[in-house]
The first five atom37 places (N, CA, C, CB, O) and aatype in JSON, in Angstrom:
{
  "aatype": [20, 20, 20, 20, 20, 20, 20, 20, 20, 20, 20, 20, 20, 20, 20, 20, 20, 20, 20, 20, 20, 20, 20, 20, 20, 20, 20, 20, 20, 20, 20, 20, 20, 20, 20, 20, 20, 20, 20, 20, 20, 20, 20, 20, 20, 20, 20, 20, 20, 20, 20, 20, 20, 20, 20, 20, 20, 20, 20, 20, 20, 20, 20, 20, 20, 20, 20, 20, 20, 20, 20],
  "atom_mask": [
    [1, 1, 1, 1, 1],
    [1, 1, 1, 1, 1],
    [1, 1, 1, 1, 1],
    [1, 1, 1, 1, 1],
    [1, 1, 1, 1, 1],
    [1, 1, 1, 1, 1],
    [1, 1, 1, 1, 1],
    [1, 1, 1, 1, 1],
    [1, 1, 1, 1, 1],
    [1, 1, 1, 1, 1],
    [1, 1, 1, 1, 1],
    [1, 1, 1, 1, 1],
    [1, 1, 1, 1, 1],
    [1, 1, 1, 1, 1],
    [1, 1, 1, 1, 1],
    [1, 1, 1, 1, 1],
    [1, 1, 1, 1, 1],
    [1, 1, 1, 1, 1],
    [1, 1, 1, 1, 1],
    [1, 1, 1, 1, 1],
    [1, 1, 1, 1, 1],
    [1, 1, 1, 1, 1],
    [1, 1, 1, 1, 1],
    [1, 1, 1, 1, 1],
    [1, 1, 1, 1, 1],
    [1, 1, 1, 1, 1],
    [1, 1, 1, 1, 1],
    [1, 1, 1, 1, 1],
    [1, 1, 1, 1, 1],
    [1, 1, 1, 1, 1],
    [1, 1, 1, 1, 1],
    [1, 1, 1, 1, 1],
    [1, 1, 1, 1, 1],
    [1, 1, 1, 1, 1],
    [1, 1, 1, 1, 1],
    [1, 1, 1, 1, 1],
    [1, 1, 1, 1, 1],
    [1, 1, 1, 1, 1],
    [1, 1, 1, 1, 1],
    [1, 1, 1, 1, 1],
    [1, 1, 1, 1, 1],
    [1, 1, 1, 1, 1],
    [1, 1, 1, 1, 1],
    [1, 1, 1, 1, 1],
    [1, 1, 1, 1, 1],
    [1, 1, 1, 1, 1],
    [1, 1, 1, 1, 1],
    [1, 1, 1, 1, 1],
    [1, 1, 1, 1, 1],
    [1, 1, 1, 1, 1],
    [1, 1, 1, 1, 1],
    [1, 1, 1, 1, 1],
    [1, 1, 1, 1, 1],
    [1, 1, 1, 1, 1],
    [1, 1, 1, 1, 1],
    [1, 1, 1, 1, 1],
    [1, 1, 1, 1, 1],
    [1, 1, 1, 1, 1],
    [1, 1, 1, 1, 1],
    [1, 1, 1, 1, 1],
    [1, 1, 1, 1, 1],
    [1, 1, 1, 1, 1],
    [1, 1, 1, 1, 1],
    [1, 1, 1, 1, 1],
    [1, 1, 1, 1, 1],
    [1, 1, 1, 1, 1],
    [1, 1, 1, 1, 1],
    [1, 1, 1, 1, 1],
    [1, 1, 1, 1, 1],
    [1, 1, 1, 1, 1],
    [1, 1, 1, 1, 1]
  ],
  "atom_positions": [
    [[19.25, -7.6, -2.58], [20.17, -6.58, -3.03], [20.16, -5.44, -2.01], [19.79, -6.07, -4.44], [19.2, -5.41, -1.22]],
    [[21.02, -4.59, -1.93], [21.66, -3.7, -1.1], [21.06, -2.57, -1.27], [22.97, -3.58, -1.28], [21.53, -2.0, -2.25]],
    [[19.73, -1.59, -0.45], [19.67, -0.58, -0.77], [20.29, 0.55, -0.98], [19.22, -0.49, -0.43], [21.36, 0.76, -0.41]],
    [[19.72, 1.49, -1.86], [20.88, 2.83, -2.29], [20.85, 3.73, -1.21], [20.48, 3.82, -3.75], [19.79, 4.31, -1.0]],
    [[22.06, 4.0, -0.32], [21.97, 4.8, 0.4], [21.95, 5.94, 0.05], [22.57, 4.66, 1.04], [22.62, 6.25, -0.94]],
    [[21.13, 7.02, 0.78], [21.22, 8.53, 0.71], [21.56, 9.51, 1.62], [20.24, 8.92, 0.43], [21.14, 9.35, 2.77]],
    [[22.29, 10.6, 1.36], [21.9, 11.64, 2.14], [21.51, 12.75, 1.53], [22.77, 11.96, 2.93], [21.74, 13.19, 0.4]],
    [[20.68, 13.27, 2.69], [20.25, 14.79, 1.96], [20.81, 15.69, 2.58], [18.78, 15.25, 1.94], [21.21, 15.5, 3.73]],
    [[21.03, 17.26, 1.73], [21.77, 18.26, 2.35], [20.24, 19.73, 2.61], [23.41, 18.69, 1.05], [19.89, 20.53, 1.73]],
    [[19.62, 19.62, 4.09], [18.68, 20.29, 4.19], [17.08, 19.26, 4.25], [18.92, 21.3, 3.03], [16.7, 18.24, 3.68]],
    [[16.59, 20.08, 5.13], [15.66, 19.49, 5.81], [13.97, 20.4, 5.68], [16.36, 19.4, 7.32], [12.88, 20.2, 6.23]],
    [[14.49, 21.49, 4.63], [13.53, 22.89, 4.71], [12.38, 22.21, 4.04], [14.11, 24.48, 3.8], [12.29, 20.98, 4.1]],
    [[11.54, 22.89, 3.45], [10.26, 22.15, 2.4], [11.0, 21.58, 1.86], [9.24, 22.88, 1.35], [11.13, 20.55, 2.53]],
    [[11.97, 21.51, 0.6], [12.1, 20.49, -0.34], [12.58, 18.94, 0.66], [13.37, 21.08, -1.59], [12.06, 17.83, 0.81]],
    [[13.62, 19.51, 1.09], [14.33, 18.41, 2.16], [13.26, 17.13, 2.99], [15.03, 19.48, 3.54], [13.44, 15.92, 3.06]],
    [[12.11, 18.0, 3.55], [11.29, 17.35, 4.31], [10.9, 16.63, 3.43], [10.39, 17.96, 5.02], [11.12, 15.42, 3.41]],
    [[9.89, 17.62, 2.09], [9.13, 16.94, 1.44], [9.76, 15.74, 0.76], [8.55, 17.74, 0.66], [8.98, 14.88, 0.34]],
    [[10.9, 15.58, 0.6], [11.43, 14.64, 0.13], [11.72, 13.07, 0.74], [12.33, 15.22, -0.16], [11.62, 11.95, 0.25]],
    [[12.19, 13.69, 2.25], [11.83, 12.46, 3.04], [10.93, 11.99, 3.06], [11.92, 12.43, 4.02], [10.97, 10.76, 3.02]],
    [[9.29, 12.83, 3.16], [7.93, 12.41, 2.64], [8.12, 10.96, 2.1], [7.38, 13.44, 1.43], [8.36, 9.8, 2.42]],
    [[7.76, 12.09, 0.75], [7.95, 11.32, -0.48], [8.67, 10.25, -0.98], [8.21, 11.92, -1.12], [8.35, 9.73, -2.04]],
    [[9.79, 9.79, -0.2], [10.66, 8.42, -0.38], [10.25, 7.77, 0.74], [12.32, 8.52, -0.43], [10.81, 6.68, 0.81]],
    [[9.24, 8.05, 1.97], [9.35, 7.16, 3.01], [7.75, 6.51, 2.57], [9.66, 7.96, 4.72], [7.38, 5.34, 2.55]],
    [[7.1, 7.6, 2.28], [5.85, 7.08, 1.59], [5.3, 6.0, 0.68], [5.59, 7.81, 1.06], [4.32, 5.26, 0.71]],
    [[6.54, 6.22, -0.3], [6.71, 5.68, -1.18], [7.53, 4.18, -1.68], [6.96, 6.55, -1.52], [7.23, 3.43, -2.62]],
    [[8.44, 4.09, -0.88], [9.44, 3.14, -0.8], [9.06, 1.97, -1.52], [9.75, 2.83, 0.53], [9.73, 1.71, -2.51]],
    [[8.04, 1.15, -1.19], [7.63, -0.04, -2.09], [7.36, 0.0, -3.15], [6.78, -0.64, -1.83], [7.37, -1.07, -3.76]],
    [[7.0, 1.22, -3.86], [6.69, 1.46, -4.96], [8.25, 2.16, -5.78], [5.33, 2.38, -4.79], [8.39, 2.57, -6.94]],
    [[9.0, 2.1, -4.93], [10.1, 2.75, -5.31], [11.16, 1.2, -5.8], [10.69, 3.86, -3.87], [11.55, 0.78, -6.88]],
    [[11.25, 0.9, -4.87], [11.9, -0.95, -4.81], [11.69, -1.49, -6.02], [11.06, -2.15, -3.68], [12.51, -1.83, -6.88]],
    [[9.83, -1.57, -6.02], [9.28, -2.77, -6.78], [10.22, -2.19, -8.55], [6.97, -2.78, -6.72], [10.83, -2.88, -9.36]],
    [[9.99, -1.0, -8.53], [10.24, -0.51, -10.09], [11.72, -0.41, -10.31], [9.55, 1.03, -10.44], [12.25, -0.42, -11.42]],
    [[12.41, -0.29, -9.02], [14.48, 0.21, -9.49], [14.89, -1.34, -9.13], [15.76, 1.87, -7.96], [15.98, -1.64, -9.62]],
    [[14.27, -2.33, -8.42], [14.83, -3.51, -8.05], [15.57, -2.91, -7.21], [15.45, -4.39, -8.98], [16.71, -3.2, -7.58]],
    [[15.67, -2.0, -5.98], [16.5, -1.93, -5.05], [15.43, -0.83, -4.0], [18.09, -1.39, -5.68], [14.65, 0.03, -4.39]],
    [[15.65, -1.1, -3.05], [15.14, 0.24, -2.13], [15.8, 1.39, -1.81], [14.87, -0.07, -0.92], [16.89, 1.68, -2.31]],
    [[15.36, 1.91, -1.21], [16.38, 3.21, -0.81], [15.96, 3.72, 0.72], [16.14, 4.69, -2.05], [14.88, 3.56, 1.29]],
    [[17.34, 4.46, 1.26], [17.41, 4.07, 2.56], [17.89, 5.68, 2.81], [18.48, 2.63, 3.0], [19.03, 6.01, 2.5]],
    [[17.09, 6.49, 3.27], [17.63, 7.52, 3.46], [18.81, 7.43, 4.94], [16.4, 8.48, 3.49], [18.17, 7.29, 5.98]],
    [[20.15, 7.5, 5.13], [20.45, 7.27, 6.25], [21.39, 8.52, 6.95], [21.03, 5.98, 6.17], [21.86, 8.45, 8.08]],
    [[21.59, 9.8, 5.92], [21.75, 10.99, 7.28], [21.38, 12.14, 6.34], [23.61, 11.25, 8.2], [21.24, 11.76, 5.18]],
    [[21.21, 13.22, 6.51], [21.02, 14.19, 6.5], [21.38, 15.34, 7.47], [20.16, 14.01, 6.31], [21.48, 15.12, 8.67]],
    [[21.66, 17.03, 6.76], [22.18, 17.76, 7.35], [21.06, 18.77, 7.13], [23.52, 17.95, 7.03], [20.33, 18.77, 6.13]],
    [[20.97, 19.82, 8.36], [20.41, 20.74, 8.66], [20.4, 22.03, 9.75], [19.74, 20.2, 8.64], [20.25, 21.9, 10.97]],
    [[20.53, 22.91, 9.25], [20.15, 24.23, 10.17], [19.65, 23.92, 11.08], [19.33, 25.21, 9.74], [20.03, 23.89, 12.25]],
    [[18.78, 23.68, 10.64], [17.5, 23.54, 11.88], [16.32, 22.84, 11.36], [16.85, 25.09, 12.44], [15.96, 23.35, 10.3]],
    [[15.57, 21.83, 11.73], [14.54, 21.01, 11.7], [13.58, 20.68, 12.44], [14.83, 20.25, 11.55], [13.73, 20.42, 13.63]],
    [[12.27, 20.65, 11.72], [11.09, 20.45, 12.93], [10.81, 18.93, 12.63], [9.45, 21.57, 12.75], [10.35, 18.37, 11.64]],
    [[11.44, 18.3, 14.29], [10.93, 16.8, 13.8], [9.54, 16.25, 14.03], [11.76, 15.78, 14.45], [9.3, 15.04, 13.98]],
    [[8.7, 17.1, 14.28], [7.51, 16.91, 14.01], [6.23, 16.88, 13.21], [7.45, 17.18, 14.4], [5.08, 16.45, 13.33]],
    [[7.27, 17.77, 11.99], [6.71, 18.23, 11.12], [7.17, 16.69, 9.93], [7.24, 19.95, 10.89], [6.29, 16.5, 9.09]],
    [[8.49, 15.61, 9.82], [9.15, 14.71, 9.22], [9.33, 14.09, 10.46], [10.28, 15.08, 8.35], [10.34, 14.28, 11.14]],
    [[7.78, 12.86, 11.0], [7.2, 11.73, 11.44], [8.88, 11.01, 11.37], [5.72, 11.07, 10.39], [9.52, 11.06, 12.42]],
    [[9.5, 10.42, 10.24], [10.41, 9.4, 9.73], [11.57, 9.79, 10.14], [10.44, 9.18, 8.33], [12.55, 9.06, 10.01]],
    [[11.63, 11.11, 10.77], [13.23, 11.19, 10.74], [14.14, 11.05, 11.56], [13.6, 12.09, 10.44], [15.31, 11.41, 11.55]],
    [[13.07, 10.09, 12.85], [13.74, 9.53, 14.03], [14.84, 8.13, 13.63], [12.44, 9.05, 15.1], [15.73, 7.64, 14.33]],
    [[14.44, 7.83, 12.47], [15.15, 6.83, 11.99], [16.69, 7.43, 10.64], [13.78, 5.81, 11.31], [17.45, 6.9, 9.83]],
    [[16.4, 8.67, 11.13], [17.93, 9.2, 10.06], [18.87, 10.07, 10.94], [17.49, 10.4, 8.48], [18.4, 10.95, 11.67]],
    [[19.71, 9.91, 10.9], [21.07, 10.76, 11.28], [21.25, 11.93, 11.0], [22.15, 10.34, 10.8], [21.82, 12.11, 9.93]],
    [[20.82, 13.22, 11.83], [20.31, 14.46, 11.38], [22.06, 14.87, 12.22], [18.35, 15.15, 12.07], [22.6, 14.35, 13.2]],
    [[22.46, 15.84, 11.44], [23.1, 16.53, 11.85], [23.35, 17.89, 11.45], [23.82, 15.99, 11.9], [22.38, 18.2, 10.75]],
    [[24.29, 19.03, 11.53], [24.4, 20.47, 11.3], [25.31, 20.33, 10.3], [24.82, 21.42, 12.47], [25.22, 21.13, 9.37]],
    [[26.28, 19.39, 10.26], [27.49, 19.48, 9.4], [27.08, 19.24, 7.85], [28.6, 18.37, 9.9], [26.11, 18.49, 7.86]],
    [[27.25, 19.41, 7.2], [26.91, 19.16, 5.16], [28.08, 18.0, 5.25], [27.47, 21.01, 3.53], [27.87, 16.8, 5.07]],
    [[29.25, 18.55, 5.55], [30.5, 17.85, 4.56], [30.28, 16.62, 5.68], [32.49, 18.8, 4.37], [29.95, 15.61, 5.07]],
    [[30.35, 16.42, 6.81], [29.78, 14.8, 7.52], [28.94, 13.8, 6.56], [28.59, 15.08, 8.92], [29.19, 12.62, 6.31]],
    [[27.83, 14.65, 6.09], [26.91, 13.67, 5.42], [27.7, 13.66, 3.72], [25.01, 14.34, 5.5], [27.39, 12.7, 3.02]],
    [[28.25, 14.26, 3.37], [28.89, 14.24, 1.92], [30.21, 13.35, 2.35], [29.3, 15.97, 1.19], [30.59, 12.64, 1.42]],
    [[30.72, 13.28, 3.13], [32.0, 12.48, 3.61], [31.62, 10.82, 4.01], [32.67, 13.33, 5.07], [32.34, 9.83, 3.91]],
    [[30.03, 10.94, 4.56], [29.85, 9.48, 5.15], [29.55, 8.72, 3.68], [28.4, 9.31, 6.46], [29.05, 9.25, 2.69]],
    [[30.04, 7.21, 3.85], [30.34, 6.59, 2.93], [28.89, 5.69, 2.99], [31.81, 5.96, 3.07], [28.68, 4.8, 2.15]]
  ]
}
């Protein structure tokens, strides 16, 4: 089955912590919804990608309505 794509709007503590927390987590996320989840862009001001290890693998950009527009 097709994971649920996401985007997030912001990258600040909650934003990061959230990528955390779903990249951490993922198998334990799968095993219980029967689907994974795939964070695949997110928007931000500004971001420390050092601080969110994972987020070489997401589509960071400045724009909100890009990531609310991508399908």
């Amino acid at each position: 089955m097709e994971p649920v794509k996401v985007g997030l709007l912001g990258l600040g503590t909650v934003g990061g912590g959230t990528v955390n927390v779903l990249m951490r987590n993922a198998e334990e996320i799968a095993r219980r919804a029967g689907r994974g989840i795939q964070i695949t862009h997110a928007a931000a001001r500004e971001y420390n990608a050092a601080s969110i290890p994972e987020i070489g693998r997401i589509n960071v950009c400045n724009d909100a309505f890009a990531v609310v527009d991508n399908p």
